[in-house]
Short mmCIF file of C-alpha atoms in Angstrom, two decimals:
data_model
loop_
_atom_site.label_atom_id
_atom_site.label_comp_id
_atom_site.label_asym_id
_atom_site.label_seq_id
_atom_site.Cartn_x
_atom_site.Cartn_y
_atom_site.Cartn_z
CA MET A 1 45.69 133.80 5.62
CA SER A 2 46.07 137.29 4.20
CA ALA A 3 49.38 138.55 2.87
CA ALA A 4 49.41 141.30 5.51
CA LYS A 5 48.91 138.78 8.33
CA ARG A 6 51.60 136.50 6.91
CA LYS A 7 53.96 139.46 6.60
CA SER A 8 53.26 140.43 10.21
CA ASP A 9 53.87 136.86 11.40
CA ASP A 10 57.13 136.73 9.50
CA MET A 11 58.27 140.06 10.93
CA VAL A 12 57.66 138.62 14.41
CA ALA A 13 59.63 135.51 13.49
CA ALA A 14 62.57 137.49 12.23
CA THR A 15 62.48 139.79 15.24
CA ALA A 16 62.43 136.87 17.65
CA ALA A 17 65.31 135.17 15.90
CA SER A 18 67.41 138.30 15.82
CA GLY A 19 67.16 139.23 19.48
CA GLY A 20 63.95 138.27 21.17
CA GLY A 21 62.31 141.61 20.52
CA LYS A 22 65.00 143.85 22.02
CA SER A 23 65.12 146.81 19.67
CA GLU A 24 68.87 147.27 19.99
CA GLU A 25 69.44 143.68 18.83
CA ILE A 26 67.09 143.59 15.83
CA ASP A 27 68.86 143.26 12.51
CA PRO A 28 66.57 145.25 10.17
CA PRO A 29 68.03 143.73 6.97
CA LEU A 30 67.34 140.24 8.36
CA VAL A 31 63.70 141.10 9.08
CA LYS A 32 63.26 142.69 5.66
CA ASN A 33 65.01 139.82 3.88
CA HIS A 34 62.95 137.19 5.69
CA VAL A 35 59.70 138.89 4.69
CA GLU A 36 60.94 139.20 1.12
CA MET A 37 62.00 135.52 1.13
CA MET A 38 58.59 134.35 2.32
CA GLU A 39 56.86 136.50 -0.34
CA ALA A 40 59.19 135.29 -3.11
CA CYS A 41 58.61 131.64 -2.15
CA THR A 42 54.85 132.14 -2.04
CA SER A 43 54.78 133.69 -5.50
CA GLY A 44 57.40 131.39 -7.02
CA ARG A 45 59.98 134.08 -7.83
CA LEU A 46 63.17 132.02 -8.17
CA ASP A 47 65.36 134.99 -9.16
CA ASP A 48 64.39 136.85 -5.98
CA VAL A 49 65.06 133.79 -3.81
CA LEU A 50 68.49 133.27 -5.39
CA SER A 51 69.30 136.96 -5.02
CA LEU A 52 68.35 136.98 -1.33
CA LEU A 53 70.37 133.83 -0.64
CA SER A 54 73.34 135.23 -2.54
CA ALA A 55 73.22 138.50 -0.58
CA ALA A 56 73.03 136.57 2.69
CA ALA A 57 76.01 134.43 1.65
CA ALA A 58 77.99 137.58 0.85
CA ASP A 59 77.10 138.95 4.28
CA ASP A 60 78.24 135.68 5.85
CA LYS A 61 81.54 135.88 3.98
CA SER A 62 82.18 139.44 5.10
CA LYS A 63 81.51 138.43 8.71
CA THR A 64 83.87 135.44 8.55
CA ASP A 65 86.54 137.62 6.93
CA ASP A 66 86.29 139.90 9.96
CA ALA A 67 89.06 138.79 12.34
CA SER A 68 87.08 139.95 15.37
CA ASN A 69 84.26 137.47 14.68
CA ASN A 70 85.44 134.24 16.27
CA ASP A 71 82.11 132.82 17.46
CA ALA A 72 81.87 129.31 15.97
CA HIS A 73 78.26 129.03 17.13
CA ASN A 74 76.88 131.71 14.81
CA ILE A 75 74.26 130.48 12.38
CA SER A 76 74.92 131.79 8.91
CA GLN A 77 72.53 134.41 7.57
CA LYS A 78 72.04 132.27 4.46
CA HIS A 79 71.03 129.22 6.49
CA LEU A 80 68.78 131.27 8.75
CA LEU A 81 67.09 132.92 5.78
CA ALA A 82 66.40 129.52 4.20
CA ALA A 83 65.30 127.75 7.39
CA GLN A 84 63.53 130.28 9.61
CA GLN A 85 59.94 129.48 10.53
CA SER A 86 57.16 131.83 11.61
CA PRO A 87 56.63 131.58 15.39
CA THR A 88 52.85 131.83 14.98
CA THR A 89 52.28 129.38 12.12
CA GLY A 90 55.57 127.51 11.93
CA ARG A 91 55.56 127.90 8.16
CA SER A 92 58.94 128.10 6.45
CA PRO A 93 60.12 129.31 3.05
CA LEU A 94 60.37 125.65 1.93
CA MET A 95 56.76 124.99 2.87
CA LEU A 96 55.61 128.03 0.89
CA ALA A 97 57.75 127.08 -2.11
CA ALA A 98 56.42 123.51 -2.00
CA GLN A 99 52.85 124.79 -1.89
CA SER A 100 53.50 127.08 -4.86
CA GLY A 101 54.95 124.12 -6.77
CA ASN A 102 58.39 125.46 -7.54
CA VAL A 103 60.98 122.64 -7.52
CA ASP A 104 63.84 125.02 -8.31
CA ILE A 105 63.10 127.18 -5.27
CA CYS A 106 62.81 124.07 -3.10
CA LYS A 107 66.19 122.93 -4.41
CA ALA A 108 67.82 126.31 -3.69
CA LEU A 109 66.42 126.36 -0.15
CA LEU A 110 67.54 122.81 0.63
CA GLU A 111 71.02 123.59 -0.71
CA ALA A 112 71.08 126.67 1.55
CA GLY A 113 70.32 124.56 4.61
CA ALA A 114 66.55 124.50 4.94
CA PRO A 115 65.52 121.33 6.79
CA TRP A 116 63.46 119.03 4.55
CA ASN A 117 61.61 117.58 7.54
CA ALA A 118 60.61 120.71 9.50
CA VAL A 119 56.97 120.82 10.58
CA ASP A 120 54.65 123.74 11.21
CA ARG A 121 52.38 124.26 14.22
CA TYR A 122 49.87 121.82 12.75
CA GLY A 123 52.38 119.03 12.16
CA LYS A 124 52.55 119.63 8.40
CA CYS A 125 55.81 119.50 6.47
CA ALA A 126 56.72 120.85 3.03
CA GLY A 127 55.67 117.55 1.48
CA ASP A 128 52.23 117.91 3.02
CA TYR A 129 51.85 121.39 1.53
CA ALA A 130 52.91 120.12 -1.88
CA THR A 131 50.55 117.13 -1.63
CA GLU A 132 47.57 119.28 -0.65
CA ALA A 133 48.28 121.55 -3.63
CA ALA A 134 48.73 118.52 -5.95
CA ARG A 135 52.29 119.60 -6.80
CA TRP A 136 53.49 116.08 -7.56
CA ASP A 137 56.85 117.09 -9.03
CA VAL A 138 57.65 118.84 -5.74
CA VAL A 139 56.37 115.88 -3.70
CA ASN A 140 58.60 113.51 -5.66
CA TYR A 141 61.60 115.82 -5.30
CA LEU A 142 61.13 116.21 -1.53
CA VAL A 143 60.72 112.44 -1.05
CA GLU A 144 63.92 111.87 -3.04
CA GLU A 145 65.85 114.45 -1.01
CA GLY A 146 64.46 113.17 2.28
CA THR A 147 65.48 109.64 1.36
CA LYS A 148 69.00 110.80 0.50
CA ALA A 149 69.25 112.61 3.82
CA GLU A 150 68.14 109.56 5.79
CA VAL A 151 70.31 107.06 3.91
CA CYS A 152 73.40 109.22 3.66
CA CYS A 153 75.80 109.65 6.55
#
């Protein structure tokens, strides 16, 4: 899939998540940050991923510090940025990071709330992407984290 098509798919995903396509509800920074996150995960740019997650966490903090924001059902921007999947392909930042073979990015995304067991439209998870790309260190890491998640709690 071309980078332009992937970027378009991710823009659709971010738009859908931020308001179902209603222009007055779209959060432009969320769309931009999601596209940047997907690109950073694809190219293995850990510093960019950490920067985006940090900025989202700061945004979350400013929203929780706001006394008028009492909705307990809000999903944090940091979690959404780490977990959001493309509506056309179902691919997530974790899947792209696993395919690129970057354990540190996978770790950052899982710590931010990305689900280790999410599947795309073809039934493939991050571990499948890592396996197909022969990224065995990522496969081992994801199996370890998945085991912890299943055994714990």
